[in-house]
Amino acid sequence: MIIVMKENAPADAINNVLTIVKECGFEPHLSKGEQVTIIGVIGNKANLKNINFELISGVDKVVPVTESYKLANKKFHPIPSVVKVGNTSIGSDNLTVIAGPCAIESEEQLLLIAHNVAKSGATFIRGGAYKPRTSPYSFQGLEEEGLKYMQRAKNETGLATICEVTCPDAIEAAVKYIDMIQIGARNMQNFHLLKEAGASGLPVLLKRGLSATIDEWLNAAEYIISEGNPNVVLCERGIRTFETATRNTLDISAVPVLKEKSHLPVIVDPSHAAGVRSYINPLAKAAVACNADGLMIEVHNDPAHALSDGPQSLNFEQFDELMLQLKPFAKLVGR
Amino acid sequence: MIIVMKENAPADAINNVLTIVKECGFEPHLSKGEQVTIIGVIGNKANLKNINFELISGVDKVVPVTESYKLANKKFHPIPSVVKVGNTSIGSDNLTVIAGPCAIESEEQLLLIAHNVAKSGATFIRGGAYKPRTSPYSFQGLEEEGLKYMQRAKNETGLATICEVTCPDAIEAAVKYIDMIQIGARNMQNFHLLKEAGASGLPVLLKRGLSATIDEWLNAAEYIISEGNPNVVLCERGIRTFETATRNTLDISAVPVLKEKSHLPVIVDPSHAAGVRSYINPLAKAAVACNADGLMIEVHNDPAHALSDGPQSLNFEQFDELMLQLKPFAKLVGR
Amino acid sequence: MIIVMKENAPADAINNVLTIVKECGFEPHLSKGEQVTIIGVIGNKANLKNINFELISGVDKVVPVTESYKLANKKFHPIPSVVKVGNTSIGSDNLTVIAGPCAIESEEQLLLIAHNVAKSGATFIRGGAYKPRTSPYSFQGLEEEGLKYMQRAKNETGLATICEVTCPDAIEAAVKYIDMIQIGARNMQNFHLLKEAGASGLPVLLKRGLSATIDEWLNAAEYIISEGNPNVVLCERGIRTFETATRNTLDISAVPVLKEKSHLPVIVDPSHAAGVRSYINPLAKAAVACNADGLMIEVHNDPAHALSDGPQSLNFEQFDELMLQLKPFAKLVGR
Amino acid sequence: MIIVMKENAPADAINNVLTIVKECGFEPHLSKGEQVTIIGVIGNKANLKNINFELISGVDKVVPVTESYKLANKKFHPIPSVVKVGNTSIGSDNLTVIAGPCAIESEEQLLLIAHNVAKSGATFIRGGAYKPRTSPYSFQGLEEEGLKYMQRAKNETGLATICEVTCPDAIEAAVKYIDMIQIGARNMQNFHLLKEAGASGLPVLLKRGLSATIDEWLNAAEYIISEGNPNVVLCERGIRTFETATRNTLDISAVPVLKEKSHLPVIVDPSHAAGVRSYINPLAKAAVACNADGLMIEVHNDPAHALSDGPQSLNFEQFDELMLQLKPFAKLVGR
């Protein structure tokens, strides 16, 4: 932590800050300039946390120098993590591809999609059973019944399974039926849910909040890991900006930024980011090329009649073609 | 709903859309131009919801013409709502002022603050007992114990009481001890929590999400009201933008926009919006001048030692001065 | 400037940075911690500018501690500036009101509007003669001819005059006919134009860029002042965010932030910020209440037929009513 | 254009709008619903432009259905454009790589860099001679002298040359010495400069404004093309968002969006987007993988001593390695 004093802060004010820092058990480092004086305070922030230095007389601002997340931080865990899920793993040298419908509509539909995406090379089947919808009048999902269909899809295809959870009941049901849970963008800072997800023992895919900074995102991961669950995978799915040509703005730079700051695997969801079917293919290639560990892609048997997010879903043929085209890109990055 | 066809969409494609619209039981209205053809579809969207017109051959885009929220919509409820809480009300011709600490730290502290803000003219005491914190290592709140202190504060001062709730357990406890619950910005689209808040029967203060549009915010209110609970108050607390001089950007325009689109009362929280103590006074005046129904202000007995959000808290003297200065502004807008 | 070293940067790397800092003629201040080492460097940044410390081995990041603008900075000019224009002034204890059409359409129109806004109490007539339009096919303005009408409007009404300039030719013409020039949002970082505006000798109203931070805005003002022209007035006109209910998001907090960081007068343009007529009245009151030095309001004789920005223009009656309603608010803030 | 009437707009209001539409020479198409009435108006908007339908009694809103740019629009020019520059071309089946320093510092430096980037496979040398800098106290460029060095670099290496222009004088000088001019992000809506660039006859690289929508960007291109200059290339260089881990947020989706909406070539500048050297390599690969026509990369002989943007510049070795790694990606997309 660096304390920057106001220009022309009197000697008294500077001494007062020095005294407080020492009372907390630290040795302050003073740098006096003609215009500005700064005081370096290095040590465990926990000892200082109930003093607001910004409010002490003569202080201009306080600049933190270390990140608040530790368990998700590459500095303390330099080797990239591999998260095992079912018979597959995320973060190793294969390309994870999670495919399936936004919402599970029926058992027949889910099985049909699962068999098709498996044939094309997906490693996971996804499907929403608990849907967070902007309007209370939109389709809200099949809940536990949907999770049972997921289990059957797994049994028939061998695909790993993942579903979004939106409440403690959903987590409880997920533990019974599926391999991995997803925390959606709208719940990225639902800290209560993060803790329950951490306690569940299941691997967790943590989507980035619509306006979450990468720092906040890693702090959200920290909530899960600090419950004793290190199996966290991050999923970039677009952030909210002024641009309306796409549903959200895919922050592709998040991939290299996360690879530098954290050891957790990173996957990219071009479907939710773009919101438009024709942009998914080029964005998926971009994600693979810049070394994402995987992709999450919406696939539907009949996009024109999907109960949710049809316009951004691929049909079987489009998904199959994408998978074929992705292969040489994956090979180039060693997957 | 308006369906805009692609330029040069063939007659077949246009006829196909017309047929589908008719099959849903509507009469389509065709407007053919030299470049573009548009098809008006007016009626209850519910009948159409499982067809994604964007994906039908020849369709360029679909433009909705009505809002998806109904119960929160001024069109169907033109008279402004007044929400009664304890002995006071929000949305009537008094100025609601909700004051208190970000986090309740002890019973003594809360009572001290409650007596002081009551003396200065506040109508509510606020205080966080369940704190959503970015980092899992920050102070997380006193939980139910804190709510009991709130009840005592109410008994001693007559102030109405409000606390943020972050999970179903918190709502259950709130029903026992306090007058009104708050859904915080990070939970604005935690739809599970919104429904539980609706079912609780308590009046709800719904803060705007950091990157929520006004439309999404009113849809979140709709979740609460559609559970049979019409006592919703909206609170603008700043949105996330590129500007870093303030913690968030107070969207003051949200006040007149909401007054035009909805009948729900609107209050403004300049403390969280600005994040800097010296900006709160002018922003509070701005909010009152443009006809907000009230204010939420952080007040702390000793901001330099607050466990949360000290830099944006007023001390007793500053709050008292603000209340004095606000009076003539409130009078000018008829409060 | 503070140099933060990477965790575990070796002693060699630290010594190398210390050496370089000393070679530049400064004494570095070292603070060594268990995890992190920081080096304070205080002095005239100019001596260091061609060394990129971020790139030196072992350096994690560089944190500046002083602002790059000096002439616009309140620290070095603590008394608020008053800018004299024609017979009036901005930043003194009167409320500046700049009113008029977005685009000057004809001499008759401009004179009609000028007489009406003068009657209602405006101090300036505005009108666009050089219009920056998103599409090349929109009306582009009457150019020099329009400025002549402005001069006549001034002669007939006594109002001070202001027009936007978009190129050096426009500035040259402005010097002949009008009192003050405006640099529009899209040209806020057209540094060539800023310098020419500075050199013109005319007072300059500098609008904030659509996505300019307050720091960048004050640096743009610095360009004008550093040409020897201290008569700069800042105009907040809304920033670009994700919200679409208003054309832009009025950043009302910019008023108190600027009052703290700079000595330059600040006015607010609710017309361009909101883009919707009915929001202008409440936003104008908010601006006055939080101590803006003035307002810029679009007024048109016939908004339904305006060649530019009709939907956000007030008619004469609405403007007159607004001026009446603003009076007691202005009085409360001492204007 | 679609006119949406207010709910319960009376028959008189509807008839009035119909009359006005007819008076403009169009046939309106009426769609009456239980709640809402909409009126389709199709034809040349130019005939309607001086009527603001939003302001006519009973009108709720007006929804445009066609883009305002025509010459840049793929609808009217379905074949992708190829822009010839010097001995090379942009938009054909080779990968354009524009490399060089942010600012030209000396003749020796520029020639050294030019020879090195040519050896690694670049097709263009770039270098700033007229620098738009946030602060007036930063290095502003060598101006015309710098352009002469560019000419010599071309003569020695055969590379095509490109420089940013910030004012009419710069364009005049550019015509004498270099192959292509660049309009920078801060000038994307400097419409005066766009017109001069169009009139210059030189090919133009148009960078996206920091907060420009893709629609506004294509309208800016329209300004250049409508001066008779079809040789426009678009360059995505990051947009401004709330995220601060990167200097800007690279909007990689802009590539497929532009390929769908326009026929103009698209290149990507990962250096300015990321602002951090280590992210450039993965982002460059992402850009190539999603079918950008080229890249613009900052390369400097000694990044630690660069006068501008050192932290985001590659050194020769890093650039050479990037070019080698890009080759197989380029091959995969047919370049």
PDB file of C-alpha atoms in Angstrom, chain A residues 162-319:
ATOM      1  CA  ILE A 162     -22.915 -29.078 -17.002  1.00  0.00           C
ATOM      2  CA  CYS A 163     -25.905 -26.937 -15.938  1.00  0.00           C
ATOM      3  CA  GLU A 164     -26.300 -23.447 -14.562  1.00  0.00           C
ATOM      4  CA  VAL A 165     -27.422 -23.207 -10.940  1.00  0.00           C
ATOM      5  CA  THR A 166     -29.227 -20.133  -9.634  1.00  0.00           C
ATOM      6  CA  CYS A 167     -30.117 -21.048  -6.045  1.00  0.00           C
ATOM      7  CA  PRO A 168     -29.162 -23.470  -3.257  1.00  0.00           C
ATOM      8  CA  ASP A 169     -31.910 -25.936  -4.255  1.00  0.00           C
ATOM      9  CA  ALA A 170     -30.453 -26.147  -7.730  1.00  0.00           C
ATOM     10  CA  ILE A 171     -27.022 -26.952  -6.339  1.00  0.00           C
ATOM     11  CA  GLU A 172     -28.459 -29.679  -4.157  1.00  0.00           C
ATOM     12  CA  ALA A 173     -30.141 -31.254  -7.167  1.00  0.00           C
ATOM     13  CA  ALA A 174     -27.040 -30.820  -9.325  1.00  0.00           C
ATOM     14  CA  VAL A 175     -24.921 -32.836  -6.928  1.00  0.00           C
ATOM     15  CA  LYS A 176     -27.223 -35.786  -7.565  1.00  0.00           C
ATOM     16  CA  TYR A 177     -27.327 -35.709 -11.344  1.00  0.00           C
ATOM     17  CA  ILE A 178     -24.549 -33.789 -13.089  1.00  0.00           C
ATOM     18  CA  ASP A 179     -20.762 -33.404 -13.307  1.00  0.00           C
ATOM     19  CA  MET A 180     -20.172 -29.665 -13.170  1.00  0.00           C
ATOM     20  CA  ILE A 181     -22.148 -26.581 -12.253  1.00  0.00           C
ATOM     21  CA  GLN A 182     -22.136 -23.182 -13.856  1.00  0.00           C
ATOM     22  CA  ILE A 183     -22.517 -19.826 -12.086  1.00  0.00           C
ATOM     23  CA  GLY A 184     -24.020 -17.448 -14.634  1.00  0.00           C
ATOM     24  CA  ALA A 185     -23.015 -13.880 -15.397  1.00  0.00           C
ATOM     25  CA  ARG A 186     -25.871 -12.361 -13.387  1.00  0.00           C
ATOM     26  CA  ASN A 187     -24.823 -14.303 -10.290  1.00  0.00           C
ATOM     27  CA  MET A 188     -21.062 -13.726 -10.502  1.00  0.00           C
ATOM     28  CA  GLN A 189     -21.258 -11.547  -7.399  1.00  0.00           C
ATOM     29  CA  ASN A 190     -24.030 -13.493  -5.670  1.00  0.00           C
ATOM     30  CA  PHE A 191     -21.545 -14.281  -2.930  1.00  0.00           C
ATOM     31  CA  HIS A 192     -23.942 -16.534  -1.058  1.00  0.00           C
ATOM     32  CA  LEU A 193     -24.298 -18.743  -4.136  1.00  0.00           C
ATOM     33  CA  LEU A 194     -20.530 -18.722  -4.706  1.00  0.00           C
ATOM     34  CA  LYS A 195     -19.956 -20.083  -1.242  1.00  0.00           C
ATOM     35  CA  GLU A 196     -22.584 -22.792  -1.688  1.00  0.00           C
ATOM     36  CA  ALA A 197     -21.011 -23.709  -5.023  1.00  0.00           C
ATOM     37  CA  GLY A 198     -17.651 -23.944  -3.327  1.00  0.00           C
ATOM     38  CA  ALA A 199     -19.083 -26.176  -0.598  1.00  0.00           C
ATOM     39  CA  SER A 200     -20.846 -28.468  -3.105  1.00  0.00           C
ATOM     40  CA  GLY A 201     -17.620 -30.187  -4.095  1.00  0.00           C
ATOM     41  CA  LEU A 202     -18.552 -30.089  -7.790  1.00  0.00           C
ATOM     42  CA  PRO A 203     -16.272 -28.386 -10.320  1.00  0.00           C
ATOM     43  CA  VAL A 204     -17.564 -24.897 -11.086  1.00  0.00           C
ATOM     44  CA  LEU A 205     -17.629 -22.935 -14.338  1.00  0.00           C
ATOM     45  CA  LEU A 206     -17.700 -19.268 -13.331  1.00  0.00           C
ATOM     46  CA  LYS A 207     -18.972 -16.906 -16.020  1.00  0.00           C
ATOM     47  CA  ARG A 208     -17.855 -13.310 -15.989  1.00  0.00           C
ATOM     48  CA  GLY A 209     -20.407 -10.732 -14.879  1.00  0.00           C
ATOM     49  CA  LEU A 210     -21.669  -8.334 -17.555  1.00  0.00           C
ATOM     50  CA  SER A 211     -19.727  -5.455 -16.078  1.00  0.00           C
ATOM     51  CA  ALA A 212     -17.212  -7.273 -13.909  1.00  0.00           C
ATOM     52  CA  THR A 213     -13.565  -6.324 -14.107  1.00  0.00           C
ATOM     53  CA  ILE A 214     -11.080  -9.161 -14.357  1.00  0.00           C
ATOM     54  CA  ASP A 215     -10.030  -8.378 -10.800  1.00  0.00           C
ATOM     55  CA  GLU A 216     -13.568  -8.728  -9.480  1.00  0.00           C
ATOM     56  CA  TRP A 217     -13.946 -11.951 -11.425  1.00  0.00           C
ATOM     57  CA  LEU A 218     -10.833 -13.453  -9.851  1.00  0.00           C
ATOM     58  CA  ASN A 219     -12.089 -12.344  -6.443  1.00  0.00           C
ATOM     59  CA  ALA A 220     -15.357 -14.179  -7.163  1.00  0.00           C
ATOM     60  CA  ALA A 221     -13.307 -17.296  -8.003  1.00  0.00           C
ATOM     61  CA  GLU A 222     -11.516 -16.759  -4.703  1.00  0.00           C
ATOM     62  CA  TYR A 223     -14.861 -17.105  -2.874  1.00  0.00           C
ATOM     63  CA  ILE A 224     -15.322 -20.583  -4.362  1.00  0.00           C
ATOM     64  CA  ILE A 225     -11.737 -21.764  -3.856  1.00  0.00           C
ATOM     65  CA  SER A 226     -11.616 -20.455  -0.300  1.00  0.00           C
ATOM     66  CA  GLU A 227     -14.434 -22.918   0.531  1.00  0.00           C
ATOM     67  CA  GLY A 228     -11.929 -25.672  -0.223  1.00  0.00           C
ATOM     68  CA  ASN A 229     -12.915 -26.238  -3.867  1.00  0.00           C
ATOM     69  CA  PRO A 230     -10.020 -25.547  -6.251  1.00  0.00           C
ATOM     70  CA  ASN A 231     -11.860 -26.826  -9.346  1.00  0.00           C
ATOM     71  CA  VAL A 232     -12.834 -23.519 -10.888  1.00  0.00           C
ATOM     72  CA  VAL A 233     -12.907 -22.736 -14.612  1.00  0.00           C
ATOM     73  CA  LEU A 234     -13.423 -19.173 -15.885  1.00  0.00           C
ATOM     74  CA  CYS A 235     -15.684 -18.427 -18.854  1.00  0.00           C
ATOM     75  CA  GLU A 236     -15.508 -15.148 -20.803  1.00  0.00           C
ATOM     76  CA  ARG A 237     -18.927 -14.454 -22.347  1.00  0.00           C
ATOM     77  CA  GLY A 238     -18.858 -10.818 -23.360  1.00  0.00           C
ATOM     78  CA  ILE A 239     -19.112  -7.616 -21.395  1.00  0.00           C
ATOM     79  CA  ARG A 240     -21.566  -4.757 -21.626  1.00  0.00           C
ATOM     80  CA  THR A 241     -20.426  -1.771 -23.647  1.00  0.00           C
ATOM     81  CA  PHE A 242     -22.017   0.952 -25.775  1.00  0.00           C
ATOM     82  CA  GLU A 243     -21.823  -1.178 -28.952  1.00  0.00           C
ATOM     83  CA  THR A 244     -25.132  -2.717 -30.013  1.00  0.00           C
ATOM     84  CA  ALA A 245     -24.123  -4.571 -33.187  1.00  0.00           C
ATOM     85  CA  THR A 246     -23.452  -7.557 -30.949  1.00  0.00           C
ATOM     86  CA  ARG A 247     -25.440  -8.586 -27.858  1.00  0.00           C
ATOM     87  CA  ASN A 248     -22.331  -8.097 -25.710  1.00  0.00           C
ATOM     88  CA  THR A 249     -18.711  -7.288 -26.545  1.00  0.00           C
ATOM     89  CA  LEU A 250     -16.492 -10.378 -26.424  1.00  0.00           C
ATOM     90  CA  ASP A 251     -13.439  -9.325 -24.416  1.00  0.00           C
ATOM     91  CA  ILE A 252     -11.003 -11.629 -26.180  1.00  0.00           C
ATOM     92  CA  SER A 253      -8.091  -9.970 -24.369  1.00  0.00           C
ATOM     93  CA  ALA A 254      -9.398 -11.513 -21.163  1.00  0.00           C
ATOM     94  CA  VAL A 255      -7.839 -14.805 -22.307  1.00  0.00           C
ATOM     95  CA  PRO A 256      -4.194 -13.636 -22.284  1.00  0.00           C
ATOM     96  CA  VAL A 257      -4.814 -11.390 -19.262  1.00  0.00           C
ATOM     97  CA  LEU A 258      -6.174 -14.316 -17.232  1.00  0.00           C
ATOM     98  CA  LYS A 259      -3.387 -16.612 -18.408  1.00  0.00           C
ATOM     99  CA  GLU A 260      -0.957 -14.072 -16.962  1.00  0.00           C
ATOM    100  CA  LYS A 261      -2.727 -13.350 -13.687  1.00  0.00           C
ATOM    101  CA  SER A 262      -4.216 -16.721 -12.780  1.00  0.00           C
ATOM    102  CA  HIS A 263      -3.585 -20.450 -13.056  1.00  0.00           C
ATOM    103  CA  LEU A 264      -7.249 -21.297 -13.665  1.00  0.00           C
ATOM    104  CA  PRO A 265      -8.389 -22.647 -17.071  1.00  0.00           C
ATOM    105  CA  VAL A 266     -10.236 -20.195 -19.329  1.00  0.00           C
ATOM    106  CA  ILE A 267     -12.933 -20.940 -21.842  1.00  0.00           C
ATOM    107  CA  VAL A 268     -14.847 -18.626 -24.176  1.00  0.00           C
ATOM    108  CA  ASP A 269     -18.557 -18.497 -24.984  1.00  0.00           C
ATOM    109  CA  PRO A 270     -18.936 -16.780 -28.359  1.00  0.00           C
ATOM    110  CA  SER A 271     -22.674 -17.561 -28.523  1.00  0.00           C
ATOM    111  CA  HIS A 272     -23.707 -15.305 -25.634  1.00  0.00           C
ATOM    112  CA  ALA A 273     -21.068 -12.736 -26.495  1.00  0.00           C
ATOM    113  CA  ALA A 274     -22.176 -12.216 -30.088  1.00  0.00           C
ATOM    114  CA  GLY A 275     -25.865 -13.047 -29.870  1.00  0.00           C
ATOM    115  CA  VAL A 276     -25.819 -13.532 -33.641  1.00  0.00           C
ATOM    116  CA  ARG A 277     -25.292 -16.930 -35.219  1.00  0.00           C
ATOM    117  CA  SER A 278     -23.098 -15.882 -38.118  1.00  0.00           C
ATOM    118  CA  TYR A 279     -20.420 -14.390 -35.845  1.00  0.00           C
ATOM    119  CA  ILE A 280     -19.889 -17.547 -33.752  1.00  0.00           C
ATOM    120  CA  ASN A 281     -17.667 -19.392 -36.208  1.00  0.00           C
ATOM    121  CA  PRO A 282     -15.008 -16.647 -36.609  1.00  0.00           C
ATOM    122  CA  LEU A 283     -15.077 -15.801 -32.887  1.00  0.00           C
ATOM    123  CA  ALA A 284     -14.610 -19.457 -31.915  1.00  0.00           C
ATOM    124  CA  LYS A 285     -11.524 -19.596 -34.132  1.00  0.00           C
ATOM    125  CA  ALA A 286     -10.200 -16.396 -32.561  1.00  0.00           C
ATOM    126  CA  ALA A 287     -10.637 -17.880 -29.084  1.00  0.00           C
ATOM    127  CA  VAL A 288      -8.787 -21.063 -29.969  1.00  0.00           C
ATOM    128  CA  ALA A 289      -6.008 -19.124 -31.712  1.00  0.00           C
ATOM    129  CA  CYS A 290      -5.319 -16.995 -28.647  1.00  0.00           C
ATOM    130  CA  ASN A 291      -5.052 -20.080 -26.489  1.00  0.00           C
ATOM    131  CA  ALA A 292      -8.371 -20.440 -24.690  1.00  0.00           C
ATOM    132  CA  ASP A 293      -8.698 -23.871 -23.106  1.00  0.00           C
ATOM    133  CA  GLY A 294     -12.116 -24.403 -24.576  1.00  0.00           C
ATOM    134  CA  LEU A 295     -15.389 -23.139 -25.951  1.00  0.00           C
ATOM    135  CA  MET A 296     -19.018 -23.098 -24.911  1.00  0.00           C
ATOM    136  CA  ILE A 297     -21.357 -23.111 -27.917  1.00  0.00           C
ATOM    137  CA  GLU A 298     -25.142 -23.071 -28.094  1.00  0.00           C
ATOM    138  CA  VAL A 299     -26.483 -25.799 -30.357  1.00  0.00           C
ATOM    139  CA  HIS A 300     -30.179 -26.479 -30.962  1.00  0.00           C
ATOM    140  CA  ASN A 301     -32.030 -29.015 -33.071  1.00  0.00           C
ATOM    141  CA  ASP A 302     -34.406 -26.328 -34.378  1.00  0.00           C
ATOM    142  CA  PRO A 303     -33.128 -22.815 -33.615  1.00  0.00           C
ATOM    143  CA  ALA A 304     -36.146 -21.129 -35.189  1.00  0.00           C
ATOM    144  CA  HIS A 305     -38.352 -22.685 -32.486  1.00  0.00           C
ATOM    145  CA  ALA A 306     -35.972 -22.551 -29.501  1.00  0.00           C
ATOM    146  CA  LEU A 307     -37.610 -21.401 -26.247  1.00  0.00           C
ATOM    147  CA  SER A 308     -34.554 -19.288 -25.422  1.00  0.00           C
ATOM    148  CA  ASP A 309     -31.741 -17.644 -27.392  1.00  0.00           C
ATOM    149  CA  GLY A 310     -32.603 -19.195 -30.747  1.00  0.00           C
ATOM    150  CA  PRO A 311     -30.950 -16.441 -32.824  1.00  0.00           C
ATOM    151  CA  GLN A 312     -27.550 -17.279 -31.398  1.00  0.00           C
ATOM    152  CA  SER A 313     -27.803 -21.080 -31.640  1.00  0.00           C
ATOM    153  CA  LEU A 314     -26.115 -23.208 -34.282  1.00  0.00           C
ATOM    154  CA  ASN A 315     -27.945 -26.115 -35.862  1.00  0.00           C
ATOM    155  CA  PHE A 316     -26.286 -29.539 -36.100  1.00  0.00           C
ATOM    156  CA  GLU A 317     -24.835 -28.955 -39.527  1.00  0.00           C
ATOM    157  CA  GLN A 318     -23.323 -25.601 -38.567  1.00  0.00           C
ATOM    158  CA  PHE A 319     -21.843 -27.045 -35.379  1.00  0.00           C
TER     159      PHE A 319
END
